[in-house]
Amino acid sequence: MKNIVQTFAIFLTASVFAASPAEQQLAEAINGPNLSVVHLWAPWCSNCQSELKSGGWLKTVKANPEVKFYFVSVWNGGDDGRAMLTKYELANQPNVTILADPGPRNGDAKIKRFLDLPFSWIPTTWVYKGGDMRYALNYGEIRFDVLQQFFADSNSKW
């Protein structure tokens, strides 16, 4: 009986907290040997807009062609924000992938975890290498010179 209860609990947990298609794609992608950046954002977010308007994302993406950048629109009703990323010339960069979480912006169904990590603010930026999170910038706009230093540190041979 104990095994049946445990099996049911695992099934229930997996079905309630099933990963979105964006998370499934990213879980595979961030396991690659190169650097990957997961940027959680939304087009309506003023902090996210400020990062785009500064040109920092475009400059960083272009300066780091070996880094894969994943712009994941969250809390945006499934809209990937491609129009805004196109406006700031990011959508057609060869090392940029645009994804969207299907969840709503408000209410109980609003996601609070992504890639099995808690998050509560956007923009949020995570740097991965070989499946390991190297850096997490979780509360607000980033400084792109600091992000560039994180890339260098992540690639250094210690």
PDB file of C-alpha atoms in Angstrom:
ATOM      1  CA  MET A   1       0.000   0.000   0.000  1.00  0.00           C
ATOM      2  CA  LYS A   2       2.881   2.349   0.827  1.00  0.00           C
ATOM      3  CA  ASN A   3       4.276   1.928  -2.717  1.00  0.00           C
ATOM      4  CA  ILE A   4       0.899   2.729  -4.259  1.00  0.00           C
ATOM      5  CA  VAL A   5       0.634   5.934  -2.218  1.00  0.00           C
ATOM      6  CA  GLN A   6       4.190   6.945  -3.139  1.00  0.00           C
ATOM      7  CA  THR A   7       3.575   6.248  -6.825  1.00  0.00           C
ATOM      8  CA  PHE A   8       0.353   8.276  -6.767  1.00  0.00           C
ATOM      9  CA  ALA A   9       2.114  11.154  -5.001  1.00  0.00           C
ATOM     10  CA  ILE A  10       4.886  11.194  -7.630  1.00  0.00           C
ATOM     11  CA  PHE A  11       2.328  11.106 -10.455  1.00  0.00           C
ATOM     12  CA  LEU A  12       0.287  13.903  -8.888  1.00  0.00           C
ATOM     13  CA  THR A  13       3.366  16.068  -8.306  1.00  0.00           C
ATOM     14  CA  ALA A  14       4.579  15.540 -11.864  1.00  0.00           C
ATOM     15  CA  SER A  15       1.204  16.401 -13.361  1.00  0.00           C
ATOM     16  CA  VAL A  16       0.619  19.495 -11.211  1.00  0.00           C
ATOM     17  CA  PHE A  17       4.130  20.874 -11.699  1.00  0.00           C
ATOM     18  CA  ALA A  18       4.784  19.734 -15.267  1.00  0.00           C
ATOM     19  CA  ALA A  19       7.399  21.786 -17.053  1.00  0.00           C
ATOM     20  CA  SER A  20       6.198  24.136 -19.774  1.00  0.00           C
ATOM     21  CA  PRO A  21       7.445  23.556 -23.333  1.00  0.00           C
ATOM     22  CA  ALA A  22       9.870  26.468 -22.851  1.00  0.00           C
ATOM     23  CA  GLU A  23      11.298  24.861 -19.719  1.00  0.00           C
ATOM     24  CA  GLN A  24      11.629  21.500 -21.451  1.00  0.00           C
ATOM     25  CA  GLN A  25      13.533  23.073 -24.336  1.00  0.00           C
ATOM     26  CA  LEU A  26      15.796  25.030 -21.999  1.00  0.00           C
ATOM     27  CA  ALA A  27      16.514  22.074 -19.724  1.00  0.00           C
ATOM     28  CA  GLU A  28      18.161  20.375 -22.695  1.00  0.00           C
ATOM     29  CA  ALA A  29      19.831  23.494 -24.084  1.00  0.00           C
ATOM     30  CA  ILE A  30      21.574  24.627 -20.889  1.00  0.00           C
ATOM     31  CA  ASN A  31      23.259  21.244 -20.536  1.00  0.00           C
ATOM     32  CA  GLY A  32      25.499  21.982 -23.515  1.00  0.00           C
ATOM     33  CA  PRO A  33      29.196  22.673 -22.948  1.00  0.00           C
ATOM     34  CA  ASN A  34      29.028  26.367 -23.883  1.00  0.00           C
ATOM     35  CA  LEU A  35      27.643  29.312 -21.975  1.00  0.00           C
ATOM     36  CA  SER A  36      23.894  29.849 -22.019  1.00  0.00           C
ATOM     37  CA  VAL A  37      21.977  32.850 -20.739  1.00  0.00           C
ATOM     38  CA  VAL A  38      18.349  32.494 -19.699  1.00  0.00           C
ATOM     39  CA  HIS A  39      16.691  35.889 -19.500  1.00  0.00           C
ATOM     40  CA  LEU A  40      13.176  35.982 -18.004  1.00  0.00           C
ATOM     41  CA  TRP A  41      11.390  39.154 -19.037  1.00  0.00           C
ATOM     42  CA  ALA A  42       8.118  40.639 -20.313  1.00  0.00           C
ATOM     43  CA  PRO A  43       7.446  43.406 -22.847  1.00  0.00           C
ATOM     44  CA  TRP A  44       5.198  45.318 -20.413  1.00  0.00           C
ATOM     45  CA  CYS A  45       7.910  45.464 -17.702  1.00  0.00           C
ATOM     46  CA  SER A  46       9.535  48.909 -17.469  1.00  0.00           C
ATOM     47  CA  ASN A  47      12.829  47.489 -16.150  1.00  0.00           C
ATOM     48  CA  CYS A  48      12.947  45.029 -19.056  1.00  0.00           C
ATOM     49  CA  GLN A  49      12.253  47.863 -21.482  1.00  0.00           C
ATOM     50  CA  SER A  50      15.083  49.932 -19.979  1.00  0.00           C
ATOM     51  CA  GLU A  51      17.550  47.099 -20.546  1.00  0.00           C
ATOM     52  CA  LEU A  52      16.492  46.849 -24.185  1.00  0.00           C
ATOM     53  CA  LYS A  53      16.500  50.621 -24.800  1.00  0.00           C
ATOM     54  CA  SER A  54      20.024  50.973 -23.430  1.00  0.00           C
ATOM     55  CA  GLY A  55      21.313  48.744 -26.241  1.00  0.00           C
ATOM     56  CA  GLY A  56      23.148  46.605 -23.717  1.00  0.00           C
ATOM     57  CA  TRP A  57      21.492  43.365 -24.753  1.00  0.00           C
ATOM     58  CA  LEU A  58      22.200  43.870 -28.452  1.00  0.00           C
ATOM     59  CA  LYS A  59      25.823  44.813 -27.825  1.00  0.00           C
ATOM     60  CA  THR A  60      26.310  41.829 -25.484  1.00  0.00           C
ATOM     61  CA  VAL A  61      24.667  39.360 -27.854  1.00  0.00           C
ATOM     62  CA  LYS A  62      26.760  40.565 -30.800  1.00  0.00           C
ATOM     63  CA  ALA A  63      29.987  40.590 -28.767  1.00  0.00           C
ATOM     64  CA  ASN A  64      29.463  36.992 -27.635  1.00  0.00           C
ATOM     65  CA  PRO A  65      28.480  34.873 -30.653  1.00  0.00           C
ATOM     66  CA  GLU A  66      29.511  31.670 -28.858  1.00  0.00           C
ATOM     67  CA  VAL A  67      26.991  32.305 -26.056  1.00  0.00           C
ATOM     68  CA  LYS A  68      23.393  31.144 -26.541  1.00  0.00           C
ATOM     69  CA  PHE A  69      20.833  33.669 -25.285  1.00  0.00           C
ATOM     70  CA  TYR A  70      17.298  32.542 -24.427  1.00  0.00           C
ATOM     71  CA  PHE A  71      14.789  35.361 -23.990  1.00  0.00           C
ATOM     72  CA  VAL A  72      11.805  33.844 -22.184  1.00  0.00           C
ATOM     73  CA  SER A  73       8.729  36.022 -21.919  1.00  0.00           C
ATOM     74  CA  VAL A  74       6.904  35.263 -18.648  1.00  0.00           C
ATOM     75  CA  TRP A  75       3.714  36.532 -17.058  1.00  0.00           C
ATOM     76  CA  ASN A  76       2.620  37.641 -20.501  1.00  0.00           C
ATOM     77  CA  GLY A  77      -0.236  35.284 -21.401  1.00  0.00           C
ATOM     78  CA  GLY A  78       1.910  33.181 -23.723  1.00  0.00           C
ATOM     79  CA  ASP A  79       3.051  36.075 -25.947  1.00  0.00           C
ATOM     80  CA  ASP A  80       6.791  35.737 -26.610  1.00  0.00           C
ATOM     81  CA  GLY A  81       7.438  39.477 -26.989  1.00  0.00           C
ATOM     82  CA  ARG A  82       9.048  38.943 -30.400  1.00  0.00           C
ATOM     83  CA  ALA A  83       7.772  42.316 -31.674  1.00  0.00           C
ATOM     84  CA  MET A  84       9.698  44.201 -29.007  1.00  0.00           C
ATOM     85  CA  LEU A  85      12.825  42.072 -29.465  1.00  0.00           C
ATOM     86  CA  THR A  86      12.585  42.748 -33.212  1.00  0.00           C
ATOM     87  CA  LYS A  87      12.340  46.487 -32.547  1.00  0.00           C
ATOM     88  CA  TYR A  88      15.638  46.313 -30.647  1.00  0.00           C
ATOM     89  CA  GLU A  89      17.271  44.089 -33.322  1.00  0.00           C
ATOM     90  CA  LEU A  90      17.564  41.009 -31.102  1.00  0.00           C
ATOM     91  CA  ALA A  91      15.036  38.691 -32.737  1.00  0.00           C
ATOM     92  CA  ASN A  92      17.178  37.878 -35.777  1.00  0.00           C
ATOM     93  CA  GLN A  93      20.506  37.382 -34.018  1.00  0.00           C
ATOM     94  CA  PRO A  94      21.805  33.850 -34.722  1.00  0.00           C
ATOM     95  CA  ASN A  95      22.575  33.131 -31.061  1.00  0.00           C
ATOM     96  CA  VAL A  96      19.167  34.280 -29.725  1.00  0.00           C
ATOM     97  CA  THR A  97      16.210  31.988 -29.120  1.00  0.00           C
ATOM     98  CA  ILE A  98      12.843  33.492 -28.196  1.00  0.00           C
ATOM     99  CA  LEU A  99      10.470  31.504 -25.995  1.00  0.00           C
ATOM    100  CA  ALA A 100       7.336  32.143 -23.962  1.00  0.00           C
ATOM    101  CA  ASP A 101       5.840  30.631 -20.873  1.00  0.00           C
ATOM    102  CA  PRO A 102       2.125  30.129 -21.507  1.00  0.00           C
ATOM    103  CA  GLY A 103       1.099  31.210 -18.026  1.00  0.00           C
ATOM    104  CA  PRO A 104      -0.922  34.277 -17.086  1.00  0.00           C
ATOM    105  CA  ARG A 105       0.469  37.433 -15.505  1.00  0.00           C
ATOM    106  CA  ASN A 106      -1.716  37.401 -12.393  1.00  0.00           C
ATOM    107  CA  GLY A 107      -3.504  35.062 -10.046  1.00  0.00           C
ATOM    108  CA  ASP A 108      -2.829  31.651  -8.614  1.00  0.00           C
ATOM    109  CA  ALA A 109      -1.776  30.182 -11.973  1.00  0.00           C
ATOM    110  CA  LYS A 110       1.071  32.712 -12.353  1.00  0.00           C
ATOM    111  CA  ILE A 111       4.320  30.780 -12.431  1.00  0.00           C
ATOM    112  CA  LYS A 112       6.607  31.222  -9.453  1.00  0.00           C
ATOM    113  CA  ARG A 113       9.240  28.699 -10.490  1.00  0.00           C
ATOM    114  CA  PHE A 114      11.116  28.243 -13.731  1.00  0.00           C
ATOM    115  CA  LEU A 115      13.599  25.460 -14.470  1.00  0.00           C
ATOM    116  CA  ASP A 116      12.686  24.316 -10.965  1.00  0.00           C
ATOM    117  CA  LEU A 117      14.110  27.526  -9.493  1.00  0.00           C
ATOM    118  CA  PRO A 118      12.066  30.122  -7.639  1.00  0.00           C
ATOM    119  CA  PHE A 119      11.658  33.524  -9.195  1.00  0.00           C
ATOM    120  CA  SER A 120       9.482  36.434  -8.234  1.00  0.00           C
ATOM    121  CA  TRP A 121      10.769  39.399 -10.217  1.00  0.00           C
ATOM    122  CA  ILE A 122      11.650  40.325 -13.758  1.00  0.00           C
ATOM    123  CA  PRO A 123      14.002  40.848 -15.352  1.00  0.00           C
ATOM    124  CA  THR A 124      15.828  37.798 -14.069  1.00  0.00           C
ATOM    125  CA  THR A 125      18.990  36.573 -15.784  1.00  0.00           C
ATOM    126  CA  TRP A 126      20.735  33.244 -15.214  1.00  0.00           C
ATOM    127  CA  VAL A 127      24.100  32.164 -16.658  1.00  0.00           C
ATOM    128  CA  TYR A 128      24.728  28.433 -17.201  1.00  0.00           C
ATOM    129  CA  LYS A 129      27.660  26.378 -18.388  1.00  0.00           C
ATOM    130  CA  GLY A 130      27.539  22.627 -18.849  1.00  0.00           C
ATOM    131  CA  GLY A 131      24.212  22.423 -17.039  1.00  0.00           C
ATOM    132  CA  ASP A 132      25.518  24.240 -13.969  1.00  0.00           C
ATOM    133  CA  MET A 133      24.203  27.630 -12.961  1.00  0.00           C
ATOM    134  CA  ARG A 134      27.172  29.942 -12.686  1.00  0.00           C
ATOM    135  CA  TYR A 135      25.421  33.214 -11.860  1.00  0.00           C
ATOM    136  CA  ALA A 136      21.921  34.423 -11.018  1.00  0.00           C
ATOM    137  CA  LEU A 137      20.852  38.043 -11.329  1.00  0.00           C
ATOM    138  CA  ASN A 138      17.385  37.903  -9.855  1.00  0.00           C
ATOM    139  CA  TYR A 139      16.098  41.348  -9.029  1.00  0.00           C
ATOM    140  CA  GLY A 140      16.170  43.970 -11.703  1.00  0.00           C
ATOM    141  CA  GLU A 141      18.265  45.440 -14.444  1.00  0.00           C
ATOM    142  CA  ILE A 142      21.738  44.113 -15.020  1.00  0.00           C
ATOM    143  CA  ARG A 143      24.962  45.903 -15.703  1.00  0.00           C
ATOM    144  CA  PHE A 144      26.257  44.528 -18.957  1.00  0.00           C
ATOM    145  CA  ASP A 145      29.910  44.998 -18.027  1.00  0.00           C
ATOM    146  CA  VAL A 146      29.256  42.735 -15.026  1.00  0.00           C
ATOM    147  CA  LEU A 147      27.513  40.176 -17.237  1.00  0.00           C
ATOM    148  CA  GLN A 148      30.524  40.231 -19.565  1.00  0.00           C
ATOM    149  CA  GLN A 149      32.808  39.592 -16.580  1.00  0.00           C
ATOM    150  CA  PHE A 150      30.602  36.634 -15.579  1.00  0.00           C
ATOM    151  CA  PHE A 151      31.150  35.175 -19.049  1.00  0.00           C
ATOM    152  CA  ALA A 152      34.913  35.552 -18.719  1.00  0.00           C
ATOM    153  CA  ASP A 153      34.911  34.039 -15.223  1.00  0.00           C
ATOM    154  CA  SER A 154      32.721  31.128 -16.341  1.00  0.00           C
ATOM    155  CA  ASN A 155      35.105  30.299 -19.165  1.00  0.00           C
ATOM    156  CA  SER A 156      38.328  30.637 -17.190  1.00  0.00           C
ATOM    157  CA  LYS A 157      40.303  27.534 -16.296  1.00  0.00           C
ATOM    158  CA  TRP A 158      40.812  27.617 -12.548  1.00  0.00           C
TER     159      TRP A 158
END
